[in-house]
Amino acid sequence: MSSQDQVLVSFLSHIALSFDGAVLGLSLAYVAVRTIQKFTLTSAALRKITHAPSVSVSDLRSLLEDNVSEDDGGSGDGRIVIVRGTVDAKSAVDGSWKALWPGVLISRESGDRGVVLQRTQTCIYSEWKGLFGWTSDLRAVFIKSRRHRESTSLRKVPFVLIDVGRQSNTEYVVVNMDGSTHPLPLTTVYHKLQPINPPYTLLQAFFGHEYMVGLLDEEKILPLGKDINAVGLCSLRNGIAEIKSCEDLPYFLSDLSKNQMVVDLSFKTRLLFWSGIVLGSMSVGIIGYAVMRNWNRWKQWKQRRQLQQQRQTITEVDSQLDDDDIENVPDGQLCVICLMRRRRSVFIPCGHLVCCQGCAISVESEVAPKCPVCRQEVRDSVRIFES
C-alpha cells in the first residue's frame, strides 16, 4: 500500500469512528436502505418474469391478439413476455430491399456479420516511480490524470427475431433498441494487445513518469443466427409484433432461459434481503451504542458542571457566613458533618436541624440525598435565621 493510500485509509477510519461510530452507523444505514430498495426492485422483477409467458415467435401473434381483445383495443404499451428467437437483419424480412442494401454490420478485423458492433480501445498505462518515488505520490494527489483510458463506439442496425431453426421469415418480431441501457449478449470476435515502447529519458527515470505501455483493441458483435431470449414489453404496431426494453427488468436481450433468469433473480433477492437485514442490524447496533455512549458522556459532563456550580455556591456561602457561625459555638449546636459551624439548615421533610448551610448543600447535591440522622430521603433544605 502506497503512502497516499495509507493517508486515505487513515482519514476515512478517523471519520468512520468519529462520534463513537455514529458516522459508520449512518453509512451502514444508508447502504442498508439502498440494499432494501434494490431488494424491492429485484423482487418486483422476479414476480414479473415468473408470471411472464415464454413463447416462440410464431406463437406470439396469437398471444398479443388475445391480449388486444381483452383490453378492448390494447391502447397500452403491451404486456411483458419472453420471446425465444434467432437474430436476423431487418432487411432480410423487408423483401426487395435486401438485395440493394444488406443492412448488416461487418467486423473490420474478423469479417463476422452482425447487427450490433461494439469496438473498444483501452490504453494501458504504467508508472515508474523512479528513484524519488515521493514525486509520483505528490503528483497523484495534486494532479489528476486527464487521459482517456478507454474509448468505446457502438453501432446498431435494425434487426428482428425469427423462429429458432426455421428458414421462413413470415413471422418475426422487431426489436426496438431505443432508450435501452441493458447489457447485450455480445460475442468477442477480435481481441489484440499491442505493446508500445515509449521513449524514456534520464529525468523521467529519476523523477518517475506515467507512460502508455500497451493498446488493447477489442471488437464484440451480436452475430446473425444467434439464439437469444428477448424480455420486455411486446405489442402490435401496424400489425407487426414489436418488443422493447422495460426499465423495471434487469434483462432485455439475454442468453439465459426463463428458468435461469428466475433462478438468478431468486438468488439475488435472497442475497439482498439478508444483506439488508445484516447491515440494518449492524447500523442500529452501532448507532444505538453511539447514542448511549454520548448520552452517558453528556450526563457526566452535566454532573461535573453541576458539581462545579455547587462548589462555587458553597464557596460563596462560606464567604458569607457570619463569624458567629464559626466562633463560640456550643458543642450541642455544631454541624454533625463538619463539626465547625453552627447548625443553620433544616432538612425537608424530616425537619432535622443538624447541618450548617454549606454541608446541607453538599448533602442535597448527592445522587440519593439522605438525612445524616434518620436516613430519610431529603427533598430540600431551609436556612433558619435567628431574630
Coordinates of C-alpha atoms in Angstrom, one line a residue:
M1 CA 0.0 0.0 0.0
S2 CA 1.4 3.4 -1.0
S3 CA 1.7 6.4 1.3
Q4 CA -1.2 8.0 -0.5
D5 CA -3.5 5.0 0.2
Q6 CA -2.3 4.9 3.8
V7 CA -3.2 8.5 4.3
L8 CA -6.6 8.0 2.7
V9 CA -7.4 4.9 4.8
S10 CA -6.3 6.7 8.0
F11 CA -8.5 9.7 7.2
L12 CA -11.6 7.5 6.3
S13 CA -11.1 5.4 9.5
H14 CA -11.0 8.6 11.7
I15 CA -14.2 9.8 10.0
A16 CA -15.9 6.4 10.4
L17 CA -15.0 6.2 14.1
S18 CA -15.9 9.8 15.0
F19 CA -18.8 10.3 17.4
D20 CA -18.1 6.7 18.7
G21 CA -19.0 5.2 15.3
A22 CA -22.1 7.3 14.6
V23 CA -20.8 8.2 11.1
L24 CA -20.1 4.5 10.4
G25 CA -23.6 3.6 11.7
L26 CA -25.2 6.2 9.4
S27 CA -23.2 5.0 6.5
L28 CA -24.3 1.4 7.1
A29 CA -27.9 2.6 7.5
Y30 CA -27.6 4.3 4.1
V31 CA -26.2 1.1 2.5
A32 CA -28.9 -0.9 4.2
V33 CA -31.7 1.3 2.8
R34 CA -30.2 1.2 -0.7
T35 CA -30.0 -2.6 -0.4
I36 CA -33.6 -2.8 0.7
Q37 CA -34.6 -0.7 -2.3
K38 CA -32.7 -3.0 -4.6
F39 CA -34.4 -5.9 -2.9
T40 CA -37.8 -4.4 -3.6
L41 CA -37.0 -3.8 -7.3
T42 CA -35.5 -7.2 -7.7
S43 CA -38.5 -8.9 -6.1
A44 CA -40.8 -7.0 -8.4
A45 CA -38.8 -8.0 -11.4
L46 CA -38.8 -11.6 -10.2
R47 CA -42.6 -11.6 -9.9
K48 CA -43.0 -10.1 -13.4
I49 CA -40.6 -12.6 -15.1
T50 CA -42.2 -15.5 -13.2
H51 CA -45.7 -14.6 -14.4
A52 CA -44.5 -13.6 -17.9
P53 CA -45.4 -16.2 -20.7
S54 CA -42.5 -17.7 -22.6
V55 CA -43.4 -18.2 -26.2
S56 CA -41.8 -18.7 -29.6
V57 CA -42.0 -16.1 -32.4
S58 CA -44.7 -18.0 -34.2
D59 CA -47.0 -18.2 -31.1
L60 CA -46.5 -14.6 -30.2
R61 CA -49.1 -13.1 -32.5
S62 CA -52.0 -15.1 -31.2
L63 CA -51.0 -14.2 -27.6
L64 CA -50.9 -10.5 -28.5
E65 CA -54.2 -10.6 -30.4
D66 CA -55.8 -12.2 -27.3
N67 CA -54.4 -9.5 -25.1
V68 CA -55.7 -6.8 -27.5
S69 CA -59.2 -8.3 -27.5
E70 CA -59.2 -8.5 -23.7
D71 CA -58.1 -4.8 -23.4
D72 CA -60.7 -3.6 -25.9
G73 CA -58.2 -2.2 -28.3
G74 CA -55.0 -2.5 -26.5
S75 CA -54.1 1.2 -26.2
G76 CA -51.3 0.4 -23.6
D77 CA -47.6 -0.3 -24.2
G78 CA -48.2 -4.1 -24.4
R79 CA -47.5 -6.9 -22.0
I80 CA -44.3 -8.4 -20.6
V81 CA -43.4 -11.6 -22.5
I82 CA -40.3 -13.7 -23.0
V83 CA -39.6 -14.5 -26.7
R84 CA -37.2 -17.1 -27.9
G85 CA -35.8 -16.4 -31.4
T86 CA -32.9 -16.1 -33.8
V87 CA -31.2 -12.8 -34.6
D88 CA -31.6 -11.7 -38.2
A89 CA -31.3 -8.4 -40.0
K90 CA -34.5 -6.4 -40.6
S91 CA -33.6 -6.1 -44.3
A92 CA -33.9 -9.8 -44.6
V93 CA -37.7 -9.6 -44.0
D94 CA -38.2 -6.4 -46.0
G95 CA -38.4 -8.1 -49.4
S96 CA -36.6 -6.5 -52.3
W97 CA -34.5 -4.1 -50.2
K98 CA -32.3 -7.0 -49.1
A99 CA -30.6 -7.1 -52.5
L100 CA -30.0 -3.4 -52.6
W101 CA -28.9 -2.8 -49.0
P102 CA -27.8 -5.8 -46.8
G103 CA -28.4 -3.9 -43.5
V104 CA -25.8 -5.7 -41.5
L105 CA -22.5 -4.7 -39.9
I106 CA -19.3 -6.4 -40.7
S107 CA -16.3 -6.6 -38.3
R108 CA -13.4 -4.8 -39.8
E109 CA -10.9 -7.3 -38.3
S110 CA -12.6 -10.7 -38.3
G111 CA -15.1 -10.2 -41.1
D112 CA -18.0 -11.6 -39.0
R113 CA -21.5 -10.3 -39.7
G114 CA -23.8 -8.9 -37.1
V115 CA -26.5 -6.3 -36.2
V116 CA -24.6 -4.7 -33.2
L117 CA -20.9 -3.9 -33.3
Q118 CA -19.0 -2.6 -30.3
R119 CA -15.4 -1.5 -30.7
T120 CA -13.3 -0.7 -27.6
Q121 CA -9.8 0.7 -27.3
T122 CA -8.2 0.6 -23.9
C123 CA -4.9 2.4 -23.1
I124 CA -2.9 0.6 -20.6
Y125 CA -0.6 2.9 -18.5
S126 CA 2.3 2.1 -16.2
E127 CA 4.0 4.4 -13.8
W128 CA 7.7 4.1 -12.9
K129 CA 8.2 5.9 -9.6
G130 CA 11.9 6.4 -10.2
L131 CA 14.5 7.0 -7.6
F132 CA 12.4 9.7 -6.0
G133 CA 9.1 7.9 -5.6
W134 CA 7.5 10.6 -3.5
T135 CA 7.3 12.8 -6.6
S136 CA 4.8 10.4 -8.1
D137 CA 2.8 10.3 -4.9
L138 CA 2.6 14.1 -4.8
R139 CA 1.6 14.2 -8.5
A140 CA -1.1 11.6 -7.9
V141 CA -2.5 13.6 -5.0
F142 CA -2.5 17.1 -6.6
I143 CA -2.6 16.4 -10.3
K144 CA -5.5 14.3 -11.7
S145 CA -4.7 12.4 -14.9
R146 CA -6.9 13.6 -17.7
R147 CA -6.0 10.9 -20.2
H148 CA -8.9 8.9 -21.6
R149 CA -8.0 5.4 -20.8
E150 CA -10.9 3.8 -22.7
S151 CA -12.9 4.8 -25.8
T152 CA -16.0 2.8 -26.9
S153 CA -18.0 3.1 -30.1
L154 CA -21.3 1.3 -30.6
R155 CA -23.1 0.8 -33.9
K156 CA -26.5 -0.8 -34.4
V157 CA -28.8 -1.6 -37.3
P158 CA -32.5 -2.6 -37.2
F159 CA -32.9 -6.3 -36.6
V160 CA -35.6 -8.8 -35.8
L161 CA -36.1 -12.2 -34.1
I162 CA -37.3 -15.1 -36.2
D163 CA -38.3 -18.7 -35.2
V164 CA -35.4 -20.8 -34.0
G165 CA -34.3 -23.3 -36.6
R166 CA -36.7 -22.1 -39.3
Q167 CA -35.9 -20.7 -42.7
S168 CA -39.2 -19.0 -43.2
N169 CA -39.3 -15.3 -42.2
T170 CA -43.1 -14.8 -42.4
E171 CA -43.3 -14.5 -38.6
Y172 CA -40.8 -12.2 -36.9
V173 CA -40.6 -9.7 -34.0
V174 CA -39.0 -6.3 -34.4
V175 CA -36.5 -5.5 -31.6
N176 CA -36.8 -1.8 -30.6
M177 CA -33.5 -0.7 -29.0
D178 CA -34.4 2.9 -28.4
G179 CA -33.7 4.0 -24.9
S180 CA -32.3 0.6 -23.8
T181 CA -29.4 0.6 -21.3
H182 CA -29.4 -3.1 -20.6
P183 CA -26.3 -5.2 -21.3
L184 CA -26.2 -7.0 -24.6
P185 CA -25.2 -10.7 -25.2
L186 CA -22.3 -9.7 -27.4
T187 CA -19.7 -12.2 -28.7
T188 CA -16.0 -11.2 -28.8
V189 CA -14.6 -11.6 -32.3
Y190 CA -11.4 -9.7 -32.1
H191 CA -9.0 -9.2 -29.1
K192 CA -5.5 -7.9 -29.5
L193 CA -3.0 -6.3 -27.2
Q194 CA -0.4 -4.2 -29.0
P195 CA 2.7 -3.3 -26.9
I196 CA 4.1 0.2 -27.1
N197 CA 7.7 1.1 -26.3
P198 CA 7.8 4.7 -25.3
P199 CA 10.9 6.9 -25.2
Y200 CA 12.4 7.2 -21.8
T201 CA 14.7 9.9 -20.7
L202 CA 17.1 10.2 -17.8
L203 CA 15.0 12.8 -15.9
Q204 CA 11.9 10.5 -16.2
A205 CA 14.0 7.7 -14.7
F206 CA 14.9 9.9 -11.7
F207 CA 11.5 11.6 -11.0
G208 CA 9.1 9.0 -12.4
H209 CA 6.7 9.3 -15.3
E210 CA 3.3 7.8 -16.3
Y211 CA 3.5 6.3 -19.7
M212 CA 1.5 4.1 -22.0
V213 CA 2.8 0.5 -22.4
G214 CA 0.0 -1.0 -24.5
L215 CA -3.2 -0.6 -26.5
L216 CA -5.9 -3.2 -26.2
D217 CA -8.2 -3.4 -29.2
E218 CA -11.4 -5.4 -28.9
E219 CA -14.5 -5.9 -31.1
K220 CA -17.7 -7.5 -30.0
I221 CA -20.8 -8.2 -32.1
L222 CA -24.3 -9.6 -31.9
P223 CA -23.9 -12.1 -34.7
L224 CA -26.6 -13.2 -37.2
G225 CA -28.1 -16.5 -36.4
K226 CA -27.6 -16.3 -32.6
D227 CA -30.4 -17.7 -30.4
I228 CA -31.4 -15.4 -27.6
N229 CA -34.3 -14.5 -25.4
A230 CA -35.9 -11.1 -25.5
V231 CA -37.6 -10.0 -22.3
G232 CA -39.7 -6.8 -22.5
L233 CA -43.0 -5.1 -23.4
C234 CA -44.4 -6.6 -26.6
S235 CA -47.2 -5.2 -28.7
L236 CA -48.6 -5.0 -32.2
R237 CA -47.6 -1.9 -34.2
N238 CA -49.4 -1.7 -37.5
G239 CA -49.9 -5.4 -37.4
I240 CA -46.2 -6.2 -36.7
A241 CA -45.0 -7.5 -33.4
E242 CA -42.5 -5.3 -31.7
I243 CA -40.7 -5.8 -28.4
K244 CA -38.9 -3.1 -26.4
S245 CA -37.0 -3.0 -23.1
C246 CA -38.6 -2.4 -19.7
E247 CA -36.8 -0.3 -17.2
D248 CA -38.1 -2.4 -14.3
L249 CA -36.5 -5.5 -15.6
P250 CA -32.7 -6.3 -15.4
Y251 CA -32.8 -8.2 -18.7
F252 CA -33.7 -7.3 -22.3
L253 CA -31.6 -9.5 -24.7
S254 CA -30.1 -12.4 -22.9
D255 CA -28.6 -15.9 -23.4
L256 CA -30.5 -17.1 -20.3
S257 CA -33.7 -19.0 -20.4
K258 CA -36.7 -18.1 -18.3
N259 CA -35.9 -20.7 -15.7
Q260 CA -32.3 -19.5 -15.5
M261 CA -33.5 -15.9 -15.1
V262 CA -35.8 -16.9 -12.3
V263 CA -33.0 -18.8 -10.5
D264 CA -30.6 -15.9 -10.9
L265 CA -33.1 -13.3 -9.6
S266 CA -34.2 -15.6 -6.7
F267 CA -30.6 -15.9 -5.6
K268 CA -30.1 -12.1 -5.9
T269 CA -33.3 -11.5 -3.9
R270 CA -32.3 -13.7 -1.0
L271 CA -28.8 -12.2 -1.0
L272 CA -30.2 -8.6 -1.0
F273 CA -32.7 -9.5 1.7
W274 CA -30.2 -11.0 4.2
S275 CA -27.7 -8.3 3.3
G276 CA -30.2 -5.6 4.2
I277 CA -31.1 -7.4 7.4
V278 CA -27.5 -7.8 8.5
L279 CA -26.5 -4.2 7.5
G280 CA -29.6 -2.8 9.1
S281 CA -29.0 -4.7 12.4
M282 CA -25.3 -3.6 12.4
S283 CA -26.3 0.1 11.8
V284 CA -28.9 0.0 14.5
G285 CA -26.4 -1.5 17.0
I286 CA -23.7 0.9 16.2
I287 CA -26.0 4.0 16.2
G288 CA -27.5 2.8 19.5
Y289 CA -24.1 2.3 21.0
A290 CA -23.0 5.7 19.9
V291 CA -26.2 7.4 21.2
M292 CA -25.9 5.7 24.6
R293 CA -22.2 6.4 24.8
N294 CA -22.6 10.1 24.0
W295 CA -25.7 10.3 26.3
N296 CA -23.6 9.0 29.2
R297 CA -20.8 11.4 28.3
W298 CA -23.3 14.3 28.3
K299 CA -24.7 13.2 31.7
Q300 CA -21.2 13.0 33.1
W301 CA -20.5 16.5 31.8
K302 CA -23.7 17.8 33.2
Q303 CA -22.9 16.2 36.6
R304 CA -19.4 17.8 36.6
R305 CA -20.9 21.1 35.6
Q306 CA -23.5 20.9 38.5
L307 CA -20.7 19.9 40.9
Q308 CA -18.6 22.9 39.9
Q309 CA -21.6 25.2 40.3
Q310 CA -22.3 23.6 43.7
R311 CA -18.7 24.1 44.8
Q312 CA -18.9 27.6 43.7
T313 CA -22.1 28.1 45.7
I314 CA -20.5 26.5 48.8
T315 CA -17.6 28.8 48.4
E316 CA -19.8 31.8 48.2
V317 CA -21.8 30.6 51.2
D318 CA -18.6 30.1 53.2
S319 CA -17.6 33.7 52.4
Q320 CA -21.0 35.0 53.5
L321 CA -21.1 33.1 56.8
D322 CA -21.1 35.2 59.9
D323 CA -18.3 34.9 62.4
D324 CA -20.8 33.9 64.9
D325 CA -21.4 30.7 62.9
I326 CA -17.8 29.7 63.4
E327 CA -16.7 31.2 66.8
N328 CA -18.2 30.5 70.2
V329 CA -20.5 27.7 69.1
P330 CA -21.6 25.3 71.8
D331 CA -21.0 21.6 71.3
G332 CA -24.7 20.8 71.0
Q333 CA -25.2 23.2 68.1
L334 CA -22.2 22.2 65.9
C335 CA -22.8 20.7 62.5
V336 CA -22.8 16.9 62.7
I337 CA -20.8 16.7 59.4
C338 CA -18.0 19.4 59.6
L339 CA -18.1 20.0 63.4
M340 CA -17.0 23.6 62.8
R341 CA -20.1 25.7 62.1
R342 CA -23.4 26.3 63.7
R343 CA -26.4 24.3 62.6
R344 CA -28.5 26.5 60.3
S345 CA -30.4 24.4 57.8
V346 CA -33.4 22.2 58.3
F347 CA -34.0 19.2 56.1
I348 CA -37.3 18.7 54.5
P349 CA -39.4 16.6 55.1
C350 CA -37.8 15.1 58.2
G351 CA -37.3 18.5 59.9
H352 CA -33.9 17.7 61.5
L353 CA -31.7 20.8 62.2
V354 CA -28.3 19.1 62.2
C355 CA -26.2 20.7 59.5
C356 CA -24.7 24.1 58.5
Q357 CA -25.8 25.6 55.3
G358 CA -22.7 24.5 53.4
C359 CA -22.9 20.9 54.4
A360 CA -26.7 20.9 53.7
I361 CA -26.0 22.0 50.1
S362 CA -23.4 19.2 49.8
V363 CA -25.9 16.6 51.1
E364 CA -28.5 17.8 48.5
S365 CA -26.0 17.5 45.7
E366 CA -25.7 13.8 46.2
V367 CA -27.3 11.3 43.8
A368 CA -29.6 10.0 46.6
P369 CA -29.6 12.7 49.4
K370 CA -30.5 11.4 52.8
C371 CA -30.6 13.0 56.3
P372 CA -27.4 12.1 58.2
V373 CA -29.5 11.4 61.3
C374 CA -32.7 9.5 60.3
R375 CA -31.5 8.5 56.8
Q376 CA -34.8 9.7 55.3
E377 CA -34.7 11.0 51.7
V378 CA -34.1 14.7 51.6
R379 CA -36.1 16.8 49.1
D380 CA -34.9 20.3 50.1
S381 CA -33.4 22.3 53.0
V382 CA -34.3 25.6 54.5
R383 CA -31.9 28.0 56.3
I384 CA -33.0 29.1 59.8
F385 CA -32.4 32.7 60.8
E386 CA -32.5 33.8 64.5
S387 CA -34.2 37.1 65.3

